[in-house]
Tab-separated table of C-alpha atoms and ligand atoms in Angstrom:
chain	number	residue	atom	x	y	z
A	10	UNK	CA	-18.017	13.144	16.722
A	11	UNK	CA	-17.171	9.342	16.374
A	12	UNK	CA	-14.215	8.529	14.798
A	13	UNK	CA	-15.140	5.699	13.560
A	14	UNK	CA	-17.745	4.943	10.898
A	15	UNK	CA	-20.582	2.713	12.348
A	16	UNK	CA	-20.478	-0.550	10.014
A	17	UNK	CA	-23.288	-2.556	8.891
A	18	UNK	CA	-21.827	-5.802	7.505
A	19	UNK	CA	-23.256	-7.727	4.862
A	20	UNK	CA	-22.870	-11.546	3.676
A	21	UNK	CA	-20.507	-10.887	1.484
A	22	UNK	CA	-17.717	-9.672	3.304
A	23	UNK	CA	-17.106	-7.972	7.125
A	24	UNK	CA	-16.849	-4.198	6.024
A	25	UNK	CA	-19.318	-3.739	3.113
A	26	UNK	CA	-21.307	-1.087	4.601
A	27	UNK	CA	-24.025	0.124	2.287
A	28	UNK	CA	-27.600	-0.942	1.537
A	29	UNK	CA	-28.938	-1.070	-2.051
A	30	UNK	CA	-27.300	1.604	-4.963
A	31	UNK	CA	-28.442	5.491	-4.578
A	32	UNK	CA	-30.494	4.394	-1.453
A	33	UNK	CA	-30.230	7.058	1.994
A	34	UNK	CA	-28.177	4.530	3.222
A	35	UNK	CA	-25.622	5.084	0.683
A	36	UNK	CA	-25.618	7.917	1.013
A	37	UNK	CA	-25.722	8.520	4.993
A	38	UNK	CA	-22.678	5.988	4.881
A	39	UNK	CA	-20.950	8.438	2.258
A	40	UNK	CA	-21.118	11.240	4.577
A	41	UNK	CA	-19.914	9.872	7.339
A	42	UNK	CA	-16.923	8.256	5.598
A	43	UNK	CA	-16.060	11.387	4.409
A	44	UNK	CA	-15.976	13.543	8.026
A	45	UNK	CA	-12.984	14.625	9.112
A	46	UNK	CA	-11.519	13.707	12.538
A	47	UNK	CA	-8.657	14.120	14.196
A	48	UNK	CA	-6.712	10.559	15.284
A	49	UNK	CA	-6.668	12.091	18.884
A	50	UNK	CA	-4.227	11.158	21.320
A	51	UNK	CA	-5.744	7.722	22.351
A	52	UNK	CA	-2.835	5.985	25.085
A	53	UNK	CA	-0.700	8.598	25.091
A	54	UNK	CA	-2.918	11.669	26.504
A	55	UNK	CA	-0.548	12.657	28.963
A	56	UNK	CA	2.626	13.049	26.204
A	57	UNK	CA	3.271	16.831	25.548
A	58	UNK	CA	1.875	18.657	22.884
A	59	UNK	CA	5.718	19.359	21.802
A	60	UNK	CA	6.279	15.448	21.788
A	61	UNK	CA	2.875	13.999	20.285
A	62	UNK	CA	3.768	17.087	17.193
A	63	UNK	CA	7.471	16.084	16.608
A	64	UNK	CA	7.767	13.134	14.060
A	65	UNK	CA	11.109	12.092	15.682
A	66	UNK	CA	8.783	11.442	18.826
A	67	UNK	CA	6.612	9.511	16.724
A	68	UNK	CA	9.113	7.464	14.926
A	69	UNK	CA	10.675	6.813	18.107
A	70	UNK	CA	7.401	5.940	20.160
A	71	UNK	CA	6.536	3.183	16.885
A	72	UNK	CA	5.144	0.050	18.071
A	73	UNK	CA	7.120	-2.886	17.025
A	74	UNK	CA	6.424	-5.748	19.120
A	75	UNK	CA	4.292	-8.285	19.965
A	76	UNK	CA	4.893	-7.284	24.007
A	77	UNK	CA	3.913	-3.398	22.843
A	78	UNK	CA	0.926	-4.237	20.436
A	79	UNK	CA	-0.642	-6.551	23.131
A	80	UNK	CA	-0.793	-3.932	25.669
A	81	UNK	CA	-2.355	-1.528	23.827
A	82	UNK	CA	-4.502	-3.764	22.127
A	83	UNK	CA	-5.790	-7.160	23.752
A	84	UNK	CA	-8.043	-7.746	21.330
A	85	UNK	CA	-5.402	-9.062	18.890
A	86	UNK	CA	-7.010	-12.446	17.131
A	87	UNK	CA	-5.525	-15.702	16.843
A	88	UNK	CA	-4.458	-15.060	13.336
A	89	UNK	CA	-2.484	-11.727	14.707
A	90	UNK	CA	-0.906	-12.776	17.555
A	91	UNK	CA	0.252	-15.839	15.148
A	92	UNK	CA	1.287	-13.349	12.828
A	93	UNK	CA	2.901	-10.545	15.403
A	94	UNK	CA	4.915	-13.570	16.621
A	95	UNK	CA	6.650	-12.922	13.848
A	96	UNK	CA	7.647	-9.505	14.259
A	97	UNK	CA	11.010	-8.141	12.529
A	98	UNK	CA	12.523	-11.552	12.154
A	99	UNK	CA	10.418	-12.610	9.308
A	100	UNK	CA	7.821	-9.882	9.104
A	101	UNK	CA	8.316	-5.985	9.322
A	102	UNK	CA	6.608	-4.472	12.052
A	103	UNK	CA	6.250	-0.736	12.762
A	104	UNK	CA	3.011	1.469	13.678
A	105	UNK	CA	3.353	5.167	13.995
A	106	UNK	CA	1.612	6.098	17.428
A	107	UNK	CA	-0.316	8.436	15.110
A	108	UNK	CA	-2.074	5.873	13.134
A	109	UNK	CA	-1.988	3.531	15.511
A	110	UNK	CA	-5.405	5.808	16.877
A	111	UNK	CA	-6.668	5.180	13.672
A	112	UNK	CA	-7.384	1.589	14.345
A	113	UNK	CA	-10.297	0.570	15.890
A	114	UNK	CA	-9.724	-2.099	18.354
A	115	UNK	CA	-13.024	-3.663	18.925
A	116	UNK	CA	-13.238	-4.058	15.240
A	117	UNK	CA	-11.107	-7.216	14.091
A	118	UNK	CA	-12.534	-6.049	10.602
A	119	UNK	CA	-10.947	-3.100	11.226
A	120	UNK	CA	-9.583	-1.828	7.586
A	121	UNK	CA	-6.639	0.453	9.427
A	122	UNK	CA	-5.963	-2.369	11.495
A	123	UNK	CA	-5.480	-5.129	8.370
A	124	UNK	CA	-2.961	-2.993	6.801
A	125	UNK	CA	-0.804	-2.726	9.377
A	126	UNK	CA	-0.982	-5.620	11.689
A	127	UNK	CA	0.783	-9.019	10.805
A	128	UNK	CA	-1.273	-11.862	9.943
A	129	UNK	CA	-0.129	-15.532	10.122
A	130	UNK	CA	-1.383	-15.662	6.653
A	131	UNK	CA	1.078	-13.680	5.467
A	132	UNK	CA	3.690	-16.909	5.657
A	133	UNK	CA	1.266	-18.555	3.228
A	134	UNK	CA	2.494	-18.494	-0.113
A	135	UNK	CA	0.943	-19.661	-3.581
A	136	UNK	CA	3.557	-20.533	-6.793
A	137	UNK	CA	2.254	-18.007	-8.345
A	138	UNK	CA	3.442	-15.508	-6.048
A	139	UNK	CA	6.696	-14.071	-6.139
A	140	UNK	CA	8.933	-12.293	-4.006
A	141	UNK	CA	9.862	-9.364	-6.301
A	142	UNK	CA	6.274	-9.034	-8.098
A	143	UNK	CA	7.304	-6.203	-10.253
A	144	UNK	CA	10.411	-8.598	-11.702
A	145	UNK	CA	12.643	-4.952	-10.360
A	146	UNK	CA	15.608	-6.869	-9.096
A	147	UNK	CA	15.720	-8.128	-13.060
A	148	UNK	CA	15.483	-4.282	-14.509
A	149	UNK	CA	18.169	-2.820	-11.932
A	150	UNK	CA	21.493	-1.687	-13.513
A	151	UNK	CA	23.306	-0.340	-10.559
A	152	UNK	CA	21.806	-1.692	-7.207
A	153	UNK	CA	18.924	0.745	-5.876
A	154	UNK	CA	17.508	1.921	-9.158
A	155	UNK	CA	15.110	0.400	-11.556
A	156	UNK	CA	14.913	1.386	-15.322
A	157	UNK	CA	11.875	-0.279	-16.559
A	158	UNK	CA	9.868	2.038	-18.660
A	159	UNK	CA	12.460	4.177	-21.377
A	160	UNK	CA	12.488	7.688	-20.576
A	161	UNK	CA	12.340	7.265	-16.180
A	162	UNK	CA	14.045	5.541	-13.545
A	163	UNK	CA	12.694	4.479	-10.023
A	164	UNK	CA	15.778	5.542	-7.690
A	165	UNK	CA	15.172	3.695	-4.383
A	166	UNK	CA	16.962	5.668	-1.301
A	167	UNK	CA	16.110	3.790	1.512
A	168	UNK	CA	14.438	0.677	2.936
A	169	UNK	CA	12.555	2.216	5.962
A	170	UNK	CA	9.473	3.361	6.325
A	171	UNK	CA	7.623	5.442	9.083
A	172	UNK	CA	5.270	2.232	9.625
A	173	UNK	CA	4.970	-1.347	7.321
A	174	UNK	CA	2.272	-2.609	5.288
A	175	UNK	CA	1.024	-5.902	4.957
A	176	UNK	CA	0.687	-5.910	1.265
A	177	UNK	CA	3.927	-4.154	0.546
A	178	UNK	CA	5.292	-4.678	-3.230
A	179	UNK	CA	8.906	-4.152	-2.231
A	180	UNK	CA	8.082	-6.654	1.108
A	181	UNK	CA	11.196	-8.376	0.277
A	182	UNK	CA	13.216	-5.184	1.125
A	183	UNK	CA	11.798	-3.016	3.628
A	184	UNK	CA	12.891	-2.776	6.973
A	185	UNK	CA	15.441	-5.713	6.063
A	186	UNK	CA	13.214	-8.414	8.204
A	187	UNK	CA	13.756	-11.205	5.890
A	188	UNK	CA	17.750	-10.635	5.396
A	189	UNK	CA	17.232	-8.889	1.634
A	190	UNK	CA	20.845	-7.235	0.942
A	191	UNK	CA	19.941	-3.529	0.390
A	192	UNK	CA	22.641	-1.518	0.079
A	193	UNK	CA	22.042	1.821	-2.609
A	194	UNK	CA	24.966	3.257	-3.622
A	195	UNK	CA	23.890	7.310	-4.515
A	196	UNK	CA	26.732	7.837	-6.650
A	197	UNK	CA	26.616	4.646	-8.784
A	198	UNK	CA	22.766	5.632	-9.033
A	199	UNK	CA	23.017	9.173	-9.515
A	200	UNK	CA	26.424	8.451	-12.575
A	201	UNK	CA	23.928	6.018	-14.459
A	202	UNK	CA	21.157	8.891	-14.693
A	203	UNK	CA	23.764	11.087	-15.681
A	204	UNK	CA	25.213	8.923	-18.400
A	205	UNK	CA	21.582	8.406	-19.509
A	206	UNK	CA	20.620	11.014	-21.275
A	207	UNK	CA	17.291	9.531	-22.436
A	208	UNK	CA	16.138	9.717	-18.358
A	209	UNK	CA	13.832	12.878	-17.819
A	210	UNK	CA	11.878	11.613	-15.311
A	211	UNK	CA	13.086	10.428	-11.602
A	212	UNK	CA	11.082	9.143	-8.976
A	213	UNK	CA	12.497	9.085	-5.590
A	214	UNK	CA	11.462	6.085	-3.883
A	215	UNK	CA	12.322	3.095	-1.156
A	216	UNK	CA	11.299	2.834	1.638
A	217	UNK	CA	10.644	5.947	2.085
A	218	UNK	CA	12.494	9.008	1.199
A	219	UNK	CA	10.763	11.389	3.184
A	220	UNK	CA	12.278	10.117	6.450
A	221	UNK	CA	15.773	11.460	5.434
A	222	UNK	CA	16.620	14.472	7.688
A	223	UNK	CA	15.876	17.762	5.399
A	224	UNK	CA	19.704	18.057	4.732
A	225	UNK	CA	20.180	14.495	2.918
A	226	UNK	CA	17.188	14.627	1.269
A	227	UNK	CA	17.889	18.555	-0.047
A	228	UNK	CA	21.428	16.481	-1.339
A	229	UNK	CA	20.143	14.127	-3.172
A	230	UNK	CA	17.243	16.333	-4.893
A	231	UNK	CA	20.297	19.061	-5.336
A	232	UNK	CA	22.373	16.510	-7.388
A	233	UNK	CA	19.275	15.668	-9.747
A	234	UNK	CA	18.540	18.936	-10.385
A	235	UNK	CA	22.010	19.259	-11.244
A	236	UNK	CA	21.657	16.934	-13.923
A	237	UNK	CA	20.487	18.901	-17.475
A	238	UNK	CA	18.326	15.851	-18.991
A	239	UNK	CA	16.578	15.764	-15.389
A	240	UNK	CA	13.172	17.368	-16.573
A	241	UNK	CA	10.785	16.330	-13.752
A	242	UNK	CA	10.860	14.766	-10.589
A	243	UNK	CA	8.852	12.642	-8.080
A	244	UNK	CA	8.705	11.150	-4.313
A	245	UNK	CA	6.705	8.679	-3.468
A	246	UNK	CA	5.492	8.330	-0.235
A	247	UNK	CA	2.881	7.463	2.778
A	248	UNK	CA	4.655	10.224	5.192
A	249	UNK	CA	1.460	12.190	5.374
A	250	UNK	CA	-0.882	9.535	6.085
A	251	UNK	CA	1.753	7.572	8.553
A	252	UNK	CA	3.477	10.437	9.615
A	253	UNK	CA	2.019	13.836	8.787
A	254	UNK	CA	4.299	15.617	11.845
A	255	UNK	CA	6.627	14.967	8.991
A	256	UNK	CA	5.552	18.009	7.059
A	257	UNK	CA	7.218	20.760	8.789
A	258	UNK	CA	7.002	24.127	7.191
A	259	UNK	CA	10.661	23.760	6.562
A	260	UNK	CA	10.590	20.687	4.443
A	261	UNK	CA	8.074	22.113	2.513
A	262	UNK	CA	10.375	25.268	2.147
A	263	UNK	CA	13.220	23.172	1.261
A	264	UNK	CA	11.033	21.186	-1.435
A	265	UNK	CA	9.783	23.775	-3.623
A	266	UNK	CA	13.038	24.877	-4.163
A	267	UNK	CA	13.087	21.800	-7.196
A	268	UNK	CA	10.740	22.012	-9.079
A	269	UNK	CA	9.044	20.719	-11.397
A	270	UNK	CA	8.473	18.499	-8.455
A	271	UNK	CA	5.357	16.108	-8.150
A	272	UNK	CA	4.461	14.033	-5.070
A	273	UNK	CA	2.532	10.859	-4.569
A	274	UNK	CA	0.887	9.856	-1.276
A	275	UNK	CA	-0.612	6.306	-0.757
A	276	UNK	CA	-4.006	6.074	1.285
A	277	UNK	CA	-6.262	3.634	0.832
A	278	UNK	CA	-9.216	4.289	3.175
A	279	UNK	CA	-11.119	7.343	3.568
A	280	UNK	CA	-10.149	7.154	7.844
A	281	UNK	CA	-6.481	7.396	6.419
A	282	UNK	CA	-7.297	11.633	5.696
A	283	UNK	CA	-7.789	12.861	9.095
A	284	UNK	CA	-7.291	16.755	10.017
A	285	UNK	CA	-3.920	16.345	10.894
A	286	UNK	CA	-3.094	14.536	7.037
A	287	UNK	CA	-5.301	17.174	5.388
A	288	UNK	CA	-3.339	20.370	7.023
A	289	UNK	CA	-0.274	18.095	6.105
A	290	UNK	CA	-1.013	17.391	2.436
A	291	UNK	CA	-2.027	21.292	2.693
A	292	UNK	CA	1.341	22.572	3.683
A	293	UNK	CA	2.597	20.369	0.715
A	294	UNK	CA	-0.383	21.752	-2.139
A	295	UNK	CA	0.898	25.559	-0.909
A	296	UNK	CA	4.554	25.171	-1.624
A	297	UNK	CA	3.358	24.671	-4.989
A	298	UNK	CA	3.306	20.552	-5.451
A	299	UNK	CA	1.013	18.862	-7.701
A	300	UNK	CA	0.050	16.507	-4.872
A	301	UNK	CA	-1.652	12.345	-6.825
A	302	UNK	CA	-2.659	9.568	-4.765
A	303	UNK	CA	-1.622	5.634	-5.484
A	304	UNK	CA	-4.694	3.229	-3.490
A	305	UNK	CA	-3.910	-0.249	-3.945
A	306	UNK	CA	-7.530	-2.391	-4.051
A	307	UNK	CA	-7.742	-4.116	-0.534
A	308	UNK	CA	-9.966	-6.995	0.173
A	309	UNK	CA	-11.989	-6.000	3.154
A	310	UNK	CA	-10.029	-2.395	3.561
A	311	UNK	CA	-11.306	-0.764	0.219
A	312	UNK	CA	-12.890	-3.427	-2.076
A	313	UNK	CA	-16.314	-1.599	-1.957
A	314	UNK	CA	-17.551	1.452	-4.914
A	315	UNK	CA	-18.914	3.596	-1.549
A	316	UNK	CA	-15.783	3.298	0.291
A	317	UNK	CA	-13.679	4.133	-2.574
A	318	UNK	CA	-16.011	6.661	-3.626
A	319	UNK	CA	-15.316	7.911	-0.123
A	320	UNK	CA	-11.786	7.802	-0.658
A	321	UNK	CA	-11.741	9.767	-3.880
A	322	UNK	CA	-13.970	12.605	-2.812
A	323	UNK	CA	-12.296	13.095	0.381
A	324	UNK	CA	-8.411	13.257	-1.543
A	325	UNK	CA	-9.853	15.829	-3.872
A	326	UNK	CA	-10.802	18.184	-0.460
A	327	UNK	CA	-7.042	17.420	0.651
A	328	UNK	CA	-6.301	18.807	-2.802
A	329	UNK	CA	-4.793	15.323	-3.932
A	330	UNK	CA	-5.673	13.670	-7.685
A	331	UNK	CA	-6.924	10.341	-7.460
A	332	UNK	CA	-3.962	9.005	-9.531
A	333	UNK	CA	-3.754	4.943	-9.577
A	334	UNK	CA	-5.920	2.100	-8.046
A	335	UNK	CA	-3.362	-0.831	-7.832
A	336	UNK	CA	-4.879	-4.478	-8.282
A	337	UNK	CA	-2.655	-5.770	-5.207
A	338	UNK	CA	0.694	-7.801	-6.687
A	339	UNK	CA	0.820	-11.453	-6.746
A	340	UNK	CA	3.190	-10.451	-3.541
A	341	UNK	CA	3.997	-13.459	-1.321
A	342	UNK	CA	1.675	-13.777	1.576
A	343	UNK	CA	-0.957	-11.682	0.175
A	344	UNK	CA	-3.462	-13.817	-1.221
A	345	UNK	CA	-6.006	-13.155	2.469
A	346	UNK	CA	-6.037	-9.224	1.143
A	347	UNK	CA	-6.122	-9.752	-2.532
A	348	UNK	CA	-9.727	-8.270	-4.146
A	349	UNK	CA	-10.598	-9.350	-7.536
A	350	UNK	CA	-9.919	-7.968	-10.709
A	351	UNK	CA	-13.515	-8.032	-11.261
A	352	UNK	CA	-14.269	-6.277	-8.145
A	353	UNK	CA	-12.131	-3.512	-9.002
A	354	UNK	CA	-13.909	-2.959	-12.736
A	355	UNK	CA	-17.154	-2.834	-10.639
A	356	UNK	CA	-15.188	0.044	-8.290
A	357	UNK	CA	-14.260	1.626	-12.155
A	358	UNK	CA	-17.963	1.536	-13.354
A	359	UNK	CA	-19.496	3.126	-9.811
A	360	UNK	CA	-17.022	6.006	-10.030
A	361	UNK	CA	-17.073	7.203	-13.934
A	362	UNK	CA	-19.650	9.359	-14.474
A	363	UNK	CA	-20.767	9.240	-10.780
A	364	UNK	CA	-18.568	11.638	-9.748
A	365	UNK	CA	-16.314	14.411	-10.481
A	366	UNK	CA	-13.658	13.040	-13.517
A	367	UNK	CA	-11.108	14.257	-11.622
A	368	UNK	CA	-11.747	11.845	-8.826
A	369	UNK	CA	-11.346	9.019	-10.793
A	370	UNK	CA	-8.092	7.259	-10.776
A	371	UNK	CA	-6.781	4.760	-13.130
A	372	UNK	CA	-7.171	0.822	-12.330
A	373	UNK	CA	-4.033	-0.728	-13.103
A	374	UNK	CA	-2.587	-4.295	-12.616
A	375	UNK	CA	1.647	-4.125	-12.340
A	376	UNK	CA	2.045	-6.976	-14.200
A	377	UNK	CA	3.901	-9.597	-12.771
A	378	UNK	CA	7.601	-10.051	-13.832
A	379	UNK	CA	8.120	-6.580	-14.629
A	380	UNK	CA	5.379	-5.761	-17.656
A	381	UNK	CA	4.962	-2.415	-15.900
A	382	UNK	CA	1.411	-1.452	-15.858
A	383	UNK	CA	-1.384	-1.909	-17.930
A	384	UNK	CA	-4.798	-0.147	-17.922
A	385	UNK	CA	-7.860	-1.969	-16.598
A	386	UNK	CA	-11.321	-0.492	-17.168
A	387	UNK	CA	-14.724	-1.250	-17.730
A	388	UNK	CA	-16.125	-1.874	-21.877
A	389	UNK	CA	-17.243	1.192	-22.750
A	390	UNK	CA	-16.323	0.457	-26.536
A	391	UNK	CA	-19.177	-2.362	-27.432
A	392	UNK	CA	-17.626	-1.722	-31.388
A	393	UNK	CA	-15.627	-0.650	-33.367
A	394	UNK	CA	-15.359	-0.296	-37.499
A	395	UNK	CA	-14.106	2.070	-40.189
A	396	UNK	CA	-17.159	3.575	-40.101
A	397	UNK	CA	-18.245	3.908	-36.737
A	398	UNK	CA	-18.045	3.741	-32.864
A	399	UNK	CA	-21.270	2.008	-30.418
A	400	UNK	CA	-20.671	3.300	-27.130
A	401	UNK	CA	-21.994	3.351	-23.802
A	402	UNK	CA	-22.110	6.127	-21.161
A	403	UNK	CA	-22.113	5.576	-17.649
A	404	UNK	CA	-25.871	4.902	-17.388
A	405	UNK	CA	-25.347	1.835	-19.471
A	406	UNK	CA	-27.317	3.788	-22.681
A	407	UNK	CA	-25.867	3.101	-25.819
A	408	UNK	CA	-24.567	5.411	-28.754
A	409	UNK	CA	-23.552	5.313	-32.086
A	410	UNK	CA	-20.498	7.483	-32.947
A	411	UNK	CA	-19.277	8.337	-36.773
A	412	UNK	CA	-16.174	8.103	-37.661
A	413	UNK	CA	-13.848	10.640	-39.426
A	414	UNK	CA	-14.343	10.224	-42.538
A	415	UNK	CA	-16.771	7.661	-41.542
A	416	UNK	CA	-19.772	6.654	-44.050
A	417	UNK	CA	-23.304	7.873	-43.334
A	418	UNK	CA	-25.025	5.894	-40.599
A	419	UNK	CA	-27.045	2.692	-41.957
A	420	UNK	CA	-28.509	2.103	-39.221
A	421	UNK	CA	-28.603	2.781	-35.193
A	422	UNK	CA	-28.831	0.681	-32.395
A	423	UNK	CA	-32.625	-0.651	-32.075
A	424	UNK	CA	-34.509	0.692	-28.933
A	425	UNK	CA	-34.569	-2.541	-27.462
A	426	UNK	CA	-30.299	-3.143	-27.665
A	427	UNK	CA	-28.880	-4.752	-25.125
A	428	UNK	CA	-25.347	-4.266	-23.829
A	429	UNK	CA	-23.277	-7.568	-23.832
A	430	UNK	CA	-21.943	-8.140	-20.338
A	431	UNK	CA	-18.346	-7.796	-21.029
A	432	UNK	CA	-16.613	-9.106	-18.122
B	15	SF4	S1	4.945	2.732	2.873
B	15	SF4	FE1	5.209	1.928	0.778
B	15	SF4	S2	7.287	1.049	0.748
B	15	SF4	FE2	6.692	1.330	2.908
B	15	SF4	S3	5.791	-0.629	3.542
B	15	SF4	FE3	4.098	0.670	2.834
B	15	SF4	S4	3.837	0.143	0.663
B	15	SF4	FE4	5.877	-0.599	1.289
């Protein structure tokens, strides 16, 4: 089986893939997104099965130069070699040899390869973009944690990552290539949760936390626990989709010792869950964690309702919830993989009520300067009064709803309403 999906482009941008809505087409290029397919072994076919399996070998097999990235691939465009120039003293470069197979080379569309390979774009920078998107340097009490919303903090543990991407919301920190002073202190972090009794909720982020060896990362989960107010916790990560070697029956073992413990992975394409990242998010769903998935909306990676719809179906099989679609932050550099807001309500509309409602995630833009985030989703309240609620369903018919209490109907939508075209 091919491992990668055969793409017709269209004029509006290089990976749309489909032909007109509900056609075979659609649907053929459904299926096919939604195979399953091992990355393979690619360049390094002759690296033992022991090797290739350990994520040490991985992390210390990562591609992070220009000298290593041209070998492998040649076909590296102006705008990437421009970019990979660039490497680790301005941008963060690091590709898993794992994912690195996802890529497909002869594709310069390819949406593996424009989340992980520098652009020279990325040194383009509008004034409205910012450098900390989420304003989290501004809501950080002790350095390393963020308390933004009231009853949660976001505890950030490290500032690597198994492999960078292009669009990253914490850009400014990771992998330390532009000089960002990250230095998280575990005790100042872990004293303010304790002194704030109000915190129930901790998310372990960075970076991230699941490349800490299964003995610091049992410590730090051990001292939260530890903590009485400490109802729930979370890790964010991409370690399954970047690094599923990662998941070794004993860090799963070690996990489920603390729960309540949730876990939320980060793909964005439907070639991200290959059989390797399904038996990995697996391992994770048996020890017992309630396994959601963050996307963030990619121009040319995911900015398409069949891809997406792709993407959705395909977490639900790896036993992950859809959880959030992120409109991409105003991050510096990021404008070349920026969709549209509008783009991403037309994403909302083709998933509700087209498939399963567990598969659909929640649009939401961060917004900028540390808002935190705010719903986004297609009208589906055309009014609203004391007495009653016109609706539409998925189909685009319209309904008329009475309200508790609500007076009788006077009157119903005429045969011939129209919906106004609300965004
Ligand atoms: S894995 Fe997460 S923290 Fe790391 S570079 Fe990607 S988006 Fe940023």
């Amino acid at each position: 089986m091919p491992l990668f999906v055969p793409i017709v482009r269209t004029k509006m941008h290089g990976i749309s893939l489909v032909g007109p809505k509900g056609s075979d087409s659609e649907a053929v290029t459904l299926g096919r997104l939604k195979e399953f397919h091992s990355a393979g072994r690619g360049f390094w076919s002759s690296v033992s099965d022991q090797d290739w399996d350990s994520w040490q070998w991985q992390l210390k097999n990562r591609i992070t130069t220009l000298a290593q990235l041209q070998r492998l691939m040649p076909t590296l465009t102006p705008e990437e070699l421009a970019g990979t120039q660039l490497a680790n003293r301005k941008l963060a470069l690091a590709i898993t040899p794992y994912f690195f197979n996802l890529i497909d080379p002869t594709d310069e569309h390819c949406p593996i390869r424009r989340q992980v390979i520098p652009r020279i774009e990325e040194t383009t920078t509008a004034s409205w973009e910012l450098t900390d998107p989420c304003g989290e340097d501004s809501h950080s009490p002790v350095p390393g944690l963020v308390h933004r919303y009231p009853d949660r903090v976001l505890f950030l543990v490290t500032d690597r990552c198994a492999a960078y991407c292009r669009y990253c919301t914490r850009s400014r920190l990771v992998s330390n290539a532009s000089g960002y002073d990250f230095h998280p202190e575990f005790d100042r972090q872990i004293a303010y949760i304790q002194e704030h009794t109000e915190v129930r909720d901790v998310l372990l982020s960075g970076g991230d936390p699941l490349l800490f060896s299964d003995e610091k990362l049992e410590y730090l989960l051990s001292r939260l626990r530890a903590i009485p107010h400490v109802e729930f916790l979370r890790i964010g990560t991409r370690i399954p989709i970047f690094l599923p070697q990662r998941i070794t029956p004993e860090l799963c073992a070690m996990l489920k010792q603390f729960h309540p413990l949730f876990i939320s992975v980060h793909a964005n394409h439907p070639r991200e869950l290959t059989i390797e990242t399904r038996q990995a998010l697996g391992r994770l769903a048996d020890s017992g964690i309630p396994l959601g998935n963050q996307s963030v909306l990619l121009k040319h990676v995911n900015d398409d309702p069949v891809v997406m719809k792709a993407l959705v179906q395909k977490l639900l099989m790896c036993r992950v919830k859809p959880y959030y679609v992120y409109q991409c932050d105003l991050i510096a550099g990021s404008a070349h993989l920026r969709a549209s807001v509008r783009k991403g309500i037309e994403i909302m509309s083709a998933l509700r009520g087209h498939t399963t409602g567990y598969g659909v995630p929640q649009f939401v833009i961060d917004a900028p300067g540390g808002g935190g985030k705010v719903p986004v989703n297609p009208e589906y309240v055309l009014s609203h009064n004391a007495d009653r609620v016109v609706i539409r369903n998925f189909e685009g018919k319209v309904f008329e709803y009475i309200e508790a209490g609500g007076a009788k109907p006077r009157f119903k939508p005429s045969e011939d309403f129209v919906a106004p075209e609300l965004f």
